[in-house]
Structure formats: C-alpha cells, structure tokens
Coordinates of C-alpha atoms in Angstrom, one line a residue:
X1 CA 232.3 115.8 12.6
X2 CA 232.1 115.7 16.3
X3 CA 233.5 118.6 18.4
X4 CA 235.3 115.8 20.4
X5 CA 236.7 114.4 17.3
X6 CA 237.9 117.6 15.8
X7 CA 239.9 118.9 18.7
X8 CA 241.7 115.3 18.3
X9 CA 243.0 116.6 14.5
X10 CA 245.6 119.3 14.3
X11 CA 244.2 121.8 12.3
X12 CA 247.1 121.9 9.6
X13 CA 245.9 118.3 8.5
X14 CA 242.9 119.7 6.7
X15 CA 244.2 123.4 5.3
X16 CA 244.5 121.9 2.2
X17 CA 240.7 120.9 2.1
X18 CA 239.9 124.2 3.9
X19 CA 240.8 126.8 1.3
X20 CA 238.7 129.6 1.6
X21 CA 236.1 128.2 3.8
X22 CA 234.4 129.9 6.0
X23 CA 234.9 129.8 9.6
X24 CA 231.2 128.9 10.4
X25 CA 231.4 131.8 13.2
X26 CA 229.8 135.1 14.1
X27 CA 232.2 138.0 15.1
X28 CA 231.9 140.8 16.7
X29 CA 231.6 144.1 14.6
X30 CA 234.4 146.2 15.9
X31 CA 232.0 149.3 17.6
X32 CA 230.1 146.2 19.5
X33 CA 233.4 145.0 20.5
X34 CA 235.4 148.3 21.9
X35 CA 231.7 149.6 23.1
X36 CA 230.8 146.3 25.1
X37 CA 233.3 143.7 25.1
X38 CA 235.7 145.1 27.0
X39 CA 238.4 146.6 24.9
X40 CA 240.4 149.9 24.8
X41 CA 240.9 150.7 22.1
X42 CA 244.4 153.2 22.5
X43 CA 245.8 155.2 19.5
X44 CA 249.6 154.5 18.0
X45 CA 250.8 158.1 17.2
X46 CA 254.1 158.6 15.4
X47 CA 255.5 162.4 14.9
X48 CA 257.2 161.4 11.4
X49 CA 254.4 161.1 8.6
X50 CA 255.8 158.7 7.0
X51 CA 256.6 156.3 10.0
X52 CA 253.4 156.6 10.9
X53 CA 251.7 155.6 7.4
X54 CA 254.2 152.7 7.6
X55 CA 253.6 151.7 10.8
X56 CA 251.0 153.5 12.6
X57 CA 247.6 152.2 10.0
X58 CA 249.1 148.9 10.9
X59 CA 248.7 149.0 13.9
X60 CA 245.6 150.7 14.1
X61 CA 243.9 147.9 12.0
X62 CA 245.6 145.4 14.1
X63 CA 243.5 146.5 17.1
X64 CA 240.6 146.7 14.8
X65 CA 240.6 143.3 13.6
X66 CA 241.7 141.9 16.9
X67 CA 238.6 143.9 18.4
X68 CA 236.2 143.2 15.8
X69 CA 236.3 140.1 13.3
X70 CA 238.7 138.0 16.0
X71 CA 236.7 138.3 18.8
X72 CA 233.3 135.8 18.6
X73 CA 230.6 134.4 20.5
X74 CA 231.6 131.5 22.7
X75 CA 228.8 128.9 22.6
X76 CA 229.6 127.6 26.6
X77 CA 228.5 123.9 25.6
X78 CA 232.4 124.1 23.4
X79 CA 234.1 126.4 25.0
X80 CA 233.0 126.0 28.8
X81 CA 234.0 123.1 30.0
X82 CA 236.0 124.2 32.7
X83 CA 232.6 126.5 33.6
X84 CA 234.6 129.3 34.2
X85 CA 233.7 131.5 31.0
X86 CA 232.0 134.9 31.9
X87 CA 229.4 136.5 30.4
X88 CA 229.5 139.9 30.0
X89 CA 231.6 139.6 27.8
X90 CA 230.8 135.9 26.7
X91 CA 233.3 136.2 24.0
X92 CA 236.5 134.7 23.0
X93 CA 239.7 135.1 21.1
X94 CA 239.2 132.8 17.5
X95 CA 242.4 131.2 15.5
X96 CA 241.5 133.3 12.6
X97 CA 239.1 133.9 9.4
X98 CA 240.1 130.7 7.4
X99 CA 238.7 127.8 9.9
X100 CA 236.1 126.4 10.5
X101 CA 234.2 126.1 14.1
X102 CA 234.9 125.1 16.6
X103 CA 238.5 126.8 17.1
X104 CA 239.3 125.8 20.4
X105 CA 243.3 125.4 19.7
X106 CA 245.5 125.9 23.3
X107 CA 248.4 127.1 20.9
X108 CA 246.4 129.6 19.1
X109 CA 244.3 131.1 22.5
X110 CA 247.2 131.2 24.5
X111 CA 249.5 132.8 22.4
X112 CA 246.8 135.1 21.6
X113 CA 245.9 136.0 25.7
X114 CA 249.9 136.1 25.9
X115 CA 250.8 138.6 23.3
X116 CA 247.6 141.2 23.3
X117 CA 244.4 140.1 24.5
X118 CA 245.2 140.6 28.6
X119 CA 246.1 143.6 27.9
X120 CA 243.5 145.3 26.0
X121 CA 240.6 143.4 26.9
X122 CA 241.2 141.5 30.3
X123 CA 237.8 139.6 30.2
X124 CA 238.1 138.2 26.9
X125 CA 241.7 137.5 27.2
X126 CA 240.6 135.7 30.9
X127 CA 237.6 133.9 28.8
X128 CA 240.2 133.4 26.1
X129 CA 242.8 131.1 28.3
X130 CA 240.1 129.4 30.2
X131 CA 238.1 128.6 26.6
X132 CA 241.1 125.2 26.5
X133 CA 241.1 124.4 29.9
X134 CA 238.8 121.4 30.7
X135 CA 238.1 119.9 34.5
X136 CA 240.3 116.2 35.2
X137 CA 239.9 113.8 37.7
X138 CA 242.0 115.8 40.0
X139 CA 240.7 119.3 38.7
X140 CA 241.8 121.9 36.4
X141 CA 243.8 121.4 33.4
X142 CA 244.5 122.4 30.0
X143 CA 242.4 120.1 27.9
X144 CA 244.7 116.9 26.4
X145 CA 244.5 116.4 22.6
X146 CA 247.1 114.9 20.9
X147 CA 249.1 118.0 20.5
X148 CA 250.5 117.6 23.9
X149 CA 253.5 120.1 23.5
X150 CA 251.2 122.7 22.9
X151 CA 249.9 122.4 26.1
X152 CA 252.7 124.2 28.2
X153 CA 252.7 127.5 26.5
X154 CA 249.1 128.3 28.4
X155 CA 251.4 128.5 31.7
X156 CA 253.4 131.8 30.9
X157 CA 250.4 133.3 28.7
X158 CA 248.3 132.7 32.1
X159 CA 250.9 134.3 34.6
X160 CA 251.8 136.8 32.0
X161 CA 247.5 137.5 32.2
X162 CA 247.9 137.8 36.4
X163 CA 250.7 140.4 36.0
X164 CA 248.4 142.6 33.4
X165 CA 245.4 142.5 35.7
X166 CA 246.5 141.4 39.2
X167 CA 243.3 138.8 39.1
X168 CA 244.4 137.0 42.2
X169 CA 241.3 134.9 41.6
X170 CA 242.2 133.8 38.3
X171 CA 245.6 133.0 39.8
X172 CA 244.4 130.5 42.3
X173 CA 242.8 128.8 39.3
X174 CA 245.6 129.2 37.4
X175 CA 248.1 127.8 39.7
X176 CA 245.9 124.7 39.9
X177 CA 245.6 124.1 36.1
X178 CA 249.4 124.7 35.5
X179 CA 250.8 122.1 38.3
X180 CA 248.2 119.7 37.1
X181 CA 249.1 120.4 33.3
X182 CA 253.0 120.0 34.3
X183 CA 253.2 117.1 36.2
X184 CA 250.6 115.0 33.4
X185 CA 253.4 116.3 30.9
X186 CA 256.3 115.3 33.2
X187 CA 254.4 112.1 33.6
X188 CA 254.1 111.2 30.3
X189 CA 257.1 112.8 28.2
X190 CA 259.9 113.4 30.2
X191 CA 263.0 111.6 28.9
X192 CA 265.3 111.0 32.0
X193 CA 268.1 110.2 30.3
X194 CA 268.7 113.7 28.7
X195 CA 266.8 115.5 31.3
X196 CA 264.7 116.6 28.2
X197 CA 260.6 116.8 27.2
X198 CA 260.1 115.0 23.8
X199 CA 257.7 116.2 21.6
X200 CA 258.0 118.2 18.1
X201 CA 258.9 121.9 18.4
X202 CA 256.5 124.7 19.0
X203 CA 255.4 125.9 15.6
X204 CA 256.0 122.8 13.6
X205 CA 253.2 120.5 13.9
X206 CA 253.6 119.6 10.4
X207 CA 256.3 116.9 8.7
X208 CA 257.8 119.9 6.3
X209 CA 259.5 121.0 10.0
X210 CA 261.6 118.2 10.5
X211 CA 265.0 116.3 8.7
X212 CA 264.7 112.6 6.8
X213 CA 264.3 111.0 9.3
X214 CA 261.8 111.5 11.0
X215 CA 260.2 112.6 8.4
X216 CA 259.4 109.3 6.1
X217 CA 258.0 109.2 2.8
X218 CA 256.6 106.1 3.1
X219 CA 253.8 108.4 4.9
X220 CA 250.6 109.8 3.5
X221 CA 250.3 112.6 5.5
X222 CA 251.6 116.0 6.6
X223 CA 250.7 115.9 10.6
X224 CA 254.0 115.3 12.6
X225 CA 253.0 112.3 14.7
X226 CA 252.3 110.2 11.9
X227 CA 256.0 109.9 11.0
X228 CA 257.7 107.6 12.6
X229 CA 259.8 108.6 15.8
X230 CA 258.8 112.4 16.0
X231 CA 257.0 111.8 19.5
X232 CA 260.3 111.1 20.4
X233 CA 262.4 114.4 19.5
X234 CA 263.5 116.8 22.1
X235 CA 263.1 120.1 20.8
X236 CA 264.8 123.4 22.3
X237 CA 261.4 125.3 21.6
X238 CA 259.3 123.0 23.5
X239 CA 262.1 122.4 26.2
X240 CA 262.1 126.4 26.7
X241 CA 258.3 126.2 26.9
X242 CA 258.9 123.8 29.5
X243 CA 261.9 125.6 31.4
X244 CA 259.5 128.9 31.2
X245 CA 256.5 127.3 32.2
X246 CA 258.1 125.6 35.4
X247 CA 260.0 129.0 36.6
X248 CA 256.1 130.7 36.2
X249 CA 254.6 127.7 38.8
X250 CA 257.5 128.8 40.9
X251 CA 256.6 132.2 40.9
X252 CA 252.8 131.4 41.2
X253 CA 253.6 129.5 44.0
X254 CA 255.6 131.8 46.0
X255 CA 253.3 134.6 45.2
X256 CA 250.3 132.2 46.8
X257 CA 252.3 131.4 49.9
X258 CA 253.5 127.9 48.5
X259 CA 257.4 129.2 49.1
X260 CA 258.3 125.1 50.0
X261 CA 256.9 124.4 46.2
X262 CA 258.1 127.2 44.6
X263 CA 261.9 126.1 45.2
X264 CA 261.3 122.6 44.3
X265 CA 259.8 124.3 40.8
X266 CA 262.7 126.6 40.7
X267 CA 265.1 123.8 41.4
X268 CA 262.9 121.6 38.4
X269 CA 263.6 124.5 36.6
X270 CA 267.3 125.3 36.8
X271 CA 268.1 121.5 36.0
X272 CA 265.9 121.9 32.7
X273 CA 268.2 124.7 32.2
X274 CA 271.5 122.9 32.4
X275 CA 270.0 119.9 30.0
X276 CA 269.5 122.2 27.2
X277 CA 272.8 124.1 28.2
X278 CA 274.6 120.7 28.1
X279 CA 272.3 118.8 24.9
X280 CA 271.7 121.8 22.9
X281 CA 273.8 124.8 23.5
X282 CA 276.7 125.0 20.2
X283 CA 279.7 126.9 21.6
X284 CA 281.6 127.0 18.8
X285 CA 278.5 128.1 16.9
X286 CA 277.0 130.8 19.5
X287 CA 273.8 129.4 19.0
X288 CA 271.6 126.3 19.5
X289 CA 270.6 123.0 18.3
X290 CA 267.3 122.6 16.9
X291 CA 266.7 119.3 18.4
X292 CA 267.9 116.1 19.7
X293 CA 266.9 112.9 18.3
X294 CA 266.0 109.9 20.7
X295 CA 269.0 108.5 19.9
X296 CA 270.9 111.9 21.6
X297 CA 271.9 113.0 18.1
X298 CA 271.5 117.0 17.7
X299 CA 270.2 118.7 14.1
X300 CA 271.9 121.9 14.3
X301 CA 269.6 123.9 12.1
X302 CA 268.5 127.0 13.6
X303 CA 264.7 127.2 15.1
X304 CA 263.3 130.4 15.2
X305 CA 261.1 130.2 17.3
X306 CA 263.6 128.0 19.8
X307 CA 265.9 130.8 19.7
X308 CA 263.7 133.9 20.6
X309 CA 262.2 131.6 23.1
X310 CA 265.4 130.4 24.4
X311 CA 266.1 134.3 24.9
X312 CA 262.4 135.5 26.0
X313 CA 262.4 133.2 28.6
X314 CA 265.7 133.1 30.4
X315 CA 267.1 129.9 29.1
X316 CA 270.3 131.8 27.6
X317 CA 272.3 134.0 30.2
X318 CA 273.8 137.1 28.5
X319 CA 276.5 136.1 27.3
X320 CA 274.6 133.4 25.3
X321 CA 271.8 136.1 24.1
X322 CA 274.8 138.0 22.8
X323 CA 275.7 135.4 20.3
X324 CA 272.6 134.2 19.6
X325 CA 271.6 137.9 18.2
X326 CA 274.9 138.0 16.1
X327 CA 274.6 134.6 14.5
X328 CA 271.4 134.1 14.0
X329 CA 270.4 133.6 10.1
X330 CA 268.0 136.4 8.5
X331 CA 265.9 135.9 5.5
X332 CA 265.1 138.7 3.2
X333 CA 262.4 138.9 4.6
X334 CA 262.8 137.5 8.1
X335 CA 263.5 135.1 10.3
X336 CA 262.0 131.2 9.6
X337 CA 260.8 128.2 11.1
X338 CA 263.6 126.4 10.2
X339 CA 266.9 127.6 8.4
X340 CA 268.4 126.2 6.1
X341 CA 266.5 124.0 3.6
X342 CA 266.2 120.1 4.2
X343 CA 267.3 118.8 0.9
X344 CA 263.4 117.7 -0.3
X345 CA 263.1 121.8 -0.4
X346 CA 264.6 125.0 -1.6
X347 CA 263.9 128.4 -2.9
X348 CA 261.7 127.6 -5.5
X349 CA 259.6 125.1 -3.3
X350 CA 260.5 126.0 0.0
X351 CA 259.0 123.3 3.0
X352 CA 255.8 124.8 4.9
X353 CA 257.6 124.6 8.1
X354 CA 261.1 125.1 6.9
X355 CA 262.6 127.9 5.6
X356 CA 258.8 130.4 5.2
X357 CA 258.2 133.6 7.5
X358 CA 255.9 132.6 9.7
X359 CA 254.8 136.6 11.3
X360 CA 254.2 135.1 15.4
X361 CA 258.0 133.3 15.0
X362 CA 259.6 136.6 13.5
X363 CA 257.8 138.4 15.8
X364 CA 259.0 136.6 18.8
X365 CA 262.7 137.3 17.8
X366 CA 261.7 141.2 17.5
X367 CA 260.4 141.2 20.6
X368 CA 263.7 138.7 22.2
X369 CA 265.9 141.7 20.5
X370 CA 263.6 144.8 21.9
X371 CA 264.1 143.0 25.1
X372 CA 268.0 142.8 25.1
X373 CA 268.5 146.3 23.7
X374 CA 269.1 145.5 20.0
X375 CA 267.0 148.5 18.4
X376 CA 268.7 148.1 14.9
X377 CA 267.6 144.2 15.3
X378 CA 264.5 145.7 16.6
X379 CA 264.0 147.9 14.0
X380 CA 264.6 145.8 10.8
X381 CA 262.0 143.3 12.7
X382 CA 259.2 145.7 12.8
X383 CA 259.9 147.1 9.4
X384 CA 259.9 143.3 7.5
X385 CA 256.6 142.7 9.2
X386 CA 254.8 145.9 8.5
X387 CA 256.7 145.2 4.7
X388 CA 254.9 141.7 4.8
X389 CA 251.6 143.0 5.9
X390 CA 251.5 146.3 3.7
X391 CA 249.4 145.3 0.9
X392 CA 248.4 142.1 2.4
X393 CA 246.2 142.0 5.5
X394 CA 247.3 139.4 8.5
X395 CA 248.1 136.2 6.6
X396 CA 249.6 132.9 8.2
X397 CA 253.1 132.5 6.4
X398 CA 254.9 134.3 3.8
X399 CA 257.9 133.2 1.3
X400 CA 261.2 134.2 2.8
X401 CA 262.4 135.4 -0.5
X402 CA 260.3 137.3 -2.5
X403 CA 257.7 138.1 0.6
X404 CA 254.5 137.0 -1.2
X405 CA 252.0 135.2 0.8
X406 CA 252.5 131.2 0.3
X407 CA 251.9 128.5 2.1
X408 CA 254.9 126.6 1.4
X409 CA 255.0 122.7 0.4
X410 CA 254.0 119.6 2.6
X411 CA 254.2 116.5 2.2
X412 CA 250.1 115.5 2.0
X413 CA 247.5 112.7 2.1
X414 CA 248.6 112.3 -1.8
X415 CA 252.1 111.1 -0.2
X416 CA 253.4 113.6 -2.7
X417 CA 255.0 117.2 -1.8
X418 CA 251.7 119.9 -2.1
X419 CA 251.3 123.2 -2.3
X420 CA 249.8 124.6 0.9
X421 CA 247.5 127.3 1.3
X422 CA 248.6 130.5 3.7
X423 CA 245.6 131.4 5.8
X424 CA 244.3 134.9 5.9
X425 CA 243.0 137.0 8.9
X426 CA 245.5 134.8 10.9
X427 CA 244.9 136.3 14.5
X428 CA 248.2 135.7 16.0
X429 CA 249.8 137.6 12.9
X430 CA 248.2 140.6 14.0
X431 CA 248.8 140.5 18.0
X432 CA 252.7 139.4 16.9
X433 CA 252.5 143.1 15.5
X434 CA 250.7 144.5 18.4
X435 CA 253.3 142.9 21.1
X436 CA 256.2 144.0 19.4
X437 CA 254.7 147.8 19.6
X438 CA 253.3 147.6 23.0
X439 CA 256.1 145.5 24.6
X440 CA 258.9 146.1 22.2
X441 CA 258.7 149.7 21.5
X442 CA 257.1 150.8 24.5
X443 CA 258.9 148.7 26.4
X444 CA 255.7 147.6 28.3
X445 CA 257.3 145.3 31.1
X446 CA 254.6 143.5 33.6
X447 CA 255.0 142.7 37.2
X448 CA 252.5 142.1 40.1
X449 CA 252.6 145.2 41.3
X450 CA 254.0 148.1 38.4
X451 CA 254.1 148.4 34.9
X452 CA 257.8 149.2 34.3
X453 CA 259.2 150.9 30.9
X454 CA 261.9 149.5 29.4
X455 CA 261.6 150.9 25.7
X456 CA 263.2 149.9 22.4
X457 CA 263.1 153.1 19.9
X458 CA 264.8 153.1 16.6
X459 CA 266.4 156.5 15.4
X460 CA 264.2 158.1 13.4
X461 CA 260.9 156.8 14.9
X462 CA 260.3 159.2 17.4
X463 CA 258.7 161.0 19.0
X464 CA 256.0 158.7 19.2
X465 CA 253.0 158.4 22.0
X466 CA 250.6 155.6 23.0
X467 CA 247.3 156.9 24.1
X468 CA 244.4 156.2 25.8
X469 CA 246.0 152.7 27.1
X470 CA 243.8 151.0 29.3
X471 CA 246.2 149.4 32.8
X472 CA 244.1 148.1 35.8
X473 CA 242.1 151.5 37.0
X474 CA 244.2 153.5 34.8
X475 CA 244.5 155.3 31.4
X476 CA 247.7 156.0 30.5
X477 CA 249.3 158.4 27.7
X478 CA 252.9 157.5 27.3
X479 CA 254.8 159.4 25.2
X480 CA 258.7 158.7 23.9
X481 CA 261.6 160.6 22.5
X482 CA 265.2 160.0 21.4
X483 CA 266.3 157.2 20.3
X484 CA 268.1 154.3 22.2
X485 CA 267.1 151.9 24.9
X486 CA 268.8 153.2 27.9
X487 CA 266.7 155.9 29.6
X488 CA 268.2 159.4 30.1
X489 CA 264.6 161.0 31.6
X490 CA 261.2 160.1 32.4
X491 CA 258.7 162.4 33.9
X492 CA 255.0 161.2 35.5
X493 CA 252.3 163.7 35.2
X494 CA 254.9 166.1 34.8
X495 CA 257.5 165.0 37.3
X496 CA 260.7 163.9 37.6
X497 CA 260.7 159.8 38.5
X498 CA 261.4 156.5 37.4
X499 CA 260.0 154.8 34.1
X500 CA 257.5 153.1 36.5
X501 CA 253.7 153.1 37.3
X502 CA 252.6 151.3 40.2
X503 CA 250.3 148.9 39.6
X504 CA 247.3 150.5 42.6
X505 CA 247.4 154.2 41.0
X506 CA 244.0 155.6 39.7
X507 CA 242.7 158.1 36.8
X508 CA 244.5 159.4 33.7
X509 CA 248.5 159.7 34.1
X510 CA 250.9 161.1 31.6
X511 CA 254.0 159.5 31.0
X512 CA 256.7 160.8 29.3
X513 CA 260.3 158.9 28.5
X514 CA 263.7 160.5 26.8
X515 CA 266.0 157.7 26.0
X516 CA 269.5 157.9 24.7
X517 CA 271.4 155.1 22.4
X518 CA 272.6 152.4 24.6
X519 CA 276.4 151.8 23.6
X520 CA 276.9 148.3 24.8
X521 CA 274.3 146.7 22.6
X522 CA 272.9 144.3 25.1
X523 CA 270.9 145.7 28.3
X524 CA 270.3 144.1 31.5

C-alpha cells in the first residue's frame, strides 16, 4: 500500500486484520535511547514499599518503554515532509508495538509530545510533532487526512512543547502551522448556526462511539465517516480541542508580538466558549452533553474524554468543574469513552468505543482532578490504572468490568458486531501514566518562563521524590511530603521560597514541598 494511501485510512479500520502483526519498525534499545537520543531518564522514588511496588515499577517501565521500544528511526522521505526533522536525534515517537509502518498518526504524536515526550526528551518530542506537519500552499500545516478533528489537538501539545523548552524557534514555526491548521478547519467545518465545529469526538473514530443514528447498520464498516451524517456531529471533545487550541494561538501570538491577533483569537475563543456553554452545558445535570446532532438535538451520554477536556482546558469555570467531578459516572475500573451503553451493547458485549477503559481517556480525567485539587479522585485514578497495567504491560483498552484487556465489539466489514482486538505496547497508555505522575502528582505546571509546583498527593503516598529530572539547563530533585494539595512549605536548595523554579536557573537544584490537605476540595 502506498504511504499516501495509508495515511488516508484511520488505523482502527484494519485492527481487526492486524492482530499481532508486527509493526515493520526498528526501535531503539532503551541504553541507545537514554545514552544518545536525548532522554533523562529520572527515578520515581516512593518512601512506602508497597506504594512504590505498586506504583513506582510502573512507572519506571513506563520511561523504559517510552525510551526504548517507542522511540524509532524516522525514515525523513515519511516523516519529513515539513523538512524540519533533526538528526541527532533522527528519531520519533511511534503509535505503538501492534501497527504496522508507517505510523504517522497527528492524534497519536501529538498526544504523545503533549503528555511526556517534551519533557523528557525535547528533540524527539520537537521531531515527534513536526513528524505530521506537512508544507501547504501557504506554508506550514498539520498534514490533512480525513481525520480532520484530529488535527487541532497538535496546537496545545505544540505550545505545551514551547513552555517545556522555551524553543522560541520552534514557536515561530509553530505559530505558523497552528493559524494555518485553524483557519483550514474554520474554513471547512465550522457550523455557524450553533457556533460549533462538526466532526466526531476525540477518541471515537470508530461507529461503536456513537447512538443509532448515526450509526446505521445498513453499513459494512466500523470507521465513523462511513455512517451516514457523523461528519456532521458537534462533539464537546472536539469543540474543547477547538476552544483550547484557539486560546494557545492567542497566547502564541501575544508572546510573538502579534498582541492585535491575539485578542481576535481570544475573542474567537470566548465565543466557542459560550456555544458549548449554551448547546452542551446540562444544568440540571452538572455535567455535559456528549454531542449535538446537525439537527441541534443533544445525546446526553457522558464523554470521557469531553469532560476532562472540557475541565483541562478552561471550558468549564469552577463552579462547573465542581459538578462535573461529583457527577461524573465511574466504572469499576474507570472512567469510559462513552457511558452508558447504546442499546446494540452491554456488559457482556460492551461497544469498542462505548462503555471500555480506554488508559489516555482515564488518564486525562486523573490528571483534570489532580489539577482541581481532588487527590481522593486523584488517587483512585492512579490506582485503577496501575490496577489495569499490573500484570498486563501498556495495552490500548480494557473491559470496564472485570479489567481484562478487550477490545470491545464494532460493528465490522462483515456488517455484523465483531470482536475487536486491544493493542499492546500502546504508547499513549504509558505517557497517560507518566503525565498523571509528573504533572498530577508532582504537580509539574509549565509556563514560559518557570516551572511552577502545584502537587496532588494522596495520604499515604508520601514522602515521595522525583530525581534526576531533566528542565531546560537544569536537573532537578524534587522531593514531597504530607498529603494534600494546598502547600504549607517549600524550600529551594535548602531555602525558604515559593514552589517555583525559574525557567533561566542553571546546575542541580533541590526542591523540597510540604503540603497540607486542602479543605475546600477544588483549588484555584
């Protein structure tokens, strides 16, 4: 098959065929990777024994993995088309160990660069973003399949990469490729009359994620856009994606001078706002819609992934995040795509991309509760995950029920409901884990100019210390205590200051946070 022709077909169309293939790749072994590809490779060190057999191997093979099998060889005729690709390191992020090559998916490398790969390996999380991003007429932009809501997550994962590294560089090139990217998307898929983007919701690019209708089976297939009416949806996770992406151009702008720009973006941005306040937001539910059909009717089931988004991104105010993290449905074992069953499903053949665990959506809503304070929400996050992946390795999906690794049922080329395969060595399984330890625990909060601290520790995890963490020209050991997310004391190198390291320090600092139980639940 042609590379051209392959980017053109999602890759959830041909798991079934897949299997157990191989991926047709070469990684990296993990010494070659940490020696010479750019990664640190910092140490996850929890006081309890037991937390840290729980937790701490996790993580440890997490970086491994992420280090070694996940990062390959980028051939520049694929994955250079924008001819921005560096090498040293010549590498990239892959999807993971069950596809086949090429695995140039904007989804995939985004979330990827977004959630781990900046910040432990800048190049190959730089080579990473820029490995989807192909040159237009009018210059940079992320390449243009027919996946065309996946396109918008590569704006925050590409500002969140300028914060990590202060690449002011990359953020010229950046800023280019994301107003380019947005107004093609505008162009094409904005629905005026709802003040809404269509297209199907972030992690469901298969039929299983959707009600009857759209979802027809009249249809042979499982890919989303070969049902009837689903490019006309408006989901909330793709509209947050959209609502995050155009408050980043704002702030790209104004950091690059553009201040005119950045308040029409801000402006663009607020108004996307009040159109999924006004389509989507349930009051009398505390929570959102899933989506809104083209004919302005809402579904009401819950998205995962649309809710920690809606929160991770600004899209609910506080008051909203409040509700959302006391009435949103848990799974025995997590949170889902989709909740609750569309009638074709249920427990005993639960839908692909309905009510299954995928690890990055749960992880997402970990990290949306570390980020608002929730640590027992935090907590019982982090601990179904590790649960999921104890025993397991990194897999794509897992039942909801009894926690096994499944790939759900589709609706396939047979016509007929099928019984998917769950991928294994699923890279963005195993950076969902590392983000909710870096970012969630730690707290790890980036700006252009300091690395704030804003932790999230259970009771009964600490102490605990990250080590040897590469930041710009810096190594840092930062060490917690307590329990809580409001921050009694922090010491740097010793002394008294603020849970801050500015972003133009140098050497080996020591940092040292004591945090205290924060009694109202929901932080600023």
């Amino acid at each position: 098959m042609a590379v051209d022709e392959q980017q053109r077909i999602s890759r959830r169309r041909f798991l079934t065929a897949l299997g157990a293939a191989g991926s047709g790749i070469v990684p990296l072994r993990a010494e070659e990777a940490a020696g010479g590809n750019g990664y640190t490779m910092p140490s996850l060190v929890f006081e309890d024994p037991a937390t840290q057999r729980r937790l701490g191997g996790l993580y440890a093979t997490a970086l491994t993995d992420l280090a070694g099998a996940h990062s390959v060889r980028a051939d520049p005729s694929v994955y250079d088309r924008a001819g921005l690709l560096t090498d040293p390191p010549g590498t990239v992020v892959r999807a993971g160990g069950g596809y086949p090559a090429p695995q140039r998916w904007t989804r995939d490398a985004a979330v990827n660069a977004w959630h781990a790969v900046s910040l432990l390996a800048p190049a190959v999380g730089r080579n990473t973003l820029w490995s989807v991003v192909e040159r237009g007429p009018d210059g940079l932009i992320v390449q243009q399949d027919n996946q065309w809501w996946d396109q918008i997550v590569w704006v925050p994962a590409a500002w969140h990469h300028y914060q990590v590294t202060g690449d002011r560089a990359f953020l010229a090139q950046a800023y280019e490729t994301s107003v380019h990217t947005l107004a093609a998307r505008r162009a094409r898929d904005f629905d005026a009359t709802y003040g809404l983007f269509r297209g199907p919701g972030f992690m469901n690019d298969g039929i299983s994620g959707y009600p009857d209708p759209p979802a027809s089976d009249r249809v042979r297939s499982s890919f989303v856009l070969d049902h009837p009416g689903t490019d006309r949806v408006m989901c909330l996770s793709t509209n947050c994606l959209y609502y995050g992406a155009r408050s980043v151009l704002a702030d790209m702008a104004e950091t690059l001078g553009e201040t005119g720009l950045a308040a029409s973006f801000r402006a663009d941005a607020a108004e996307l706002r009040r159109a999924v306040d006004r389509h989507l937001w349930r009051p009398e539910a505390g929570t959102y819609a899933y989506l809104l059909h083209a004919t302005g009717q809402a579904d009401t089931s819950q998205e995962g992934a649309g809710l920690a988004l809606a929160l991770l991104l600004g899209v609910a105010d506080r008051h909203q995040a409040r509700q959302v993290l006391d009435t949103t449905h848990w799974q025995p074992h997590g949170i889902v795509n989709v909740w609750p069953h569309f009638p074709r499903f249920g427990d005993t053949r639960p839908g692909r991309h309905n009510v299954m665990v995928w690890p990055l959506v749960h992880g997402l809503y970990g990290q949306a509760a570390a980020d608002a304070g929730r640590t027992d929400l935090f907590a019982r996050a982090v601990d179904l995950l590790a649960g999921l992946f104890s025993g397991t390795g990194f897999y794509e999906l897992y039942d909801s029920v009894s926690g096994a690794v499944d790939g759900g049922w589709q609706t396939g080329g047979s016509g007929r409901a099928e019984h998917f395969v769950s991928q294994p060595d699923q890279t963005w399984s195993g950076t969902a884990y590392l983000r909710l330890l870096h970012e969630g625990l730690f707290g790890l909060t980036f700006t252009e100019n300091a690395l704030r601290l804003r932790p999230c520790l259970p009771e009964g995890w600490g102490p605990v210390s990250l080590r040897g963490l590469r930041y710009r020209d810096m190594t840092l050991d930062i060490g917690l205590s307590g329990s809580g997310s409001r921050v009694r004391s922090c010491t740097v190198d010793g002394r008294p200051g603020e849970p801050v390291v500015p972003a133009d320090g140098t050497g080996h600092h020591t940092v040292h946070v004591a945090l205290d139980d924060d009694v109202l639940g929901l932080r600023s």
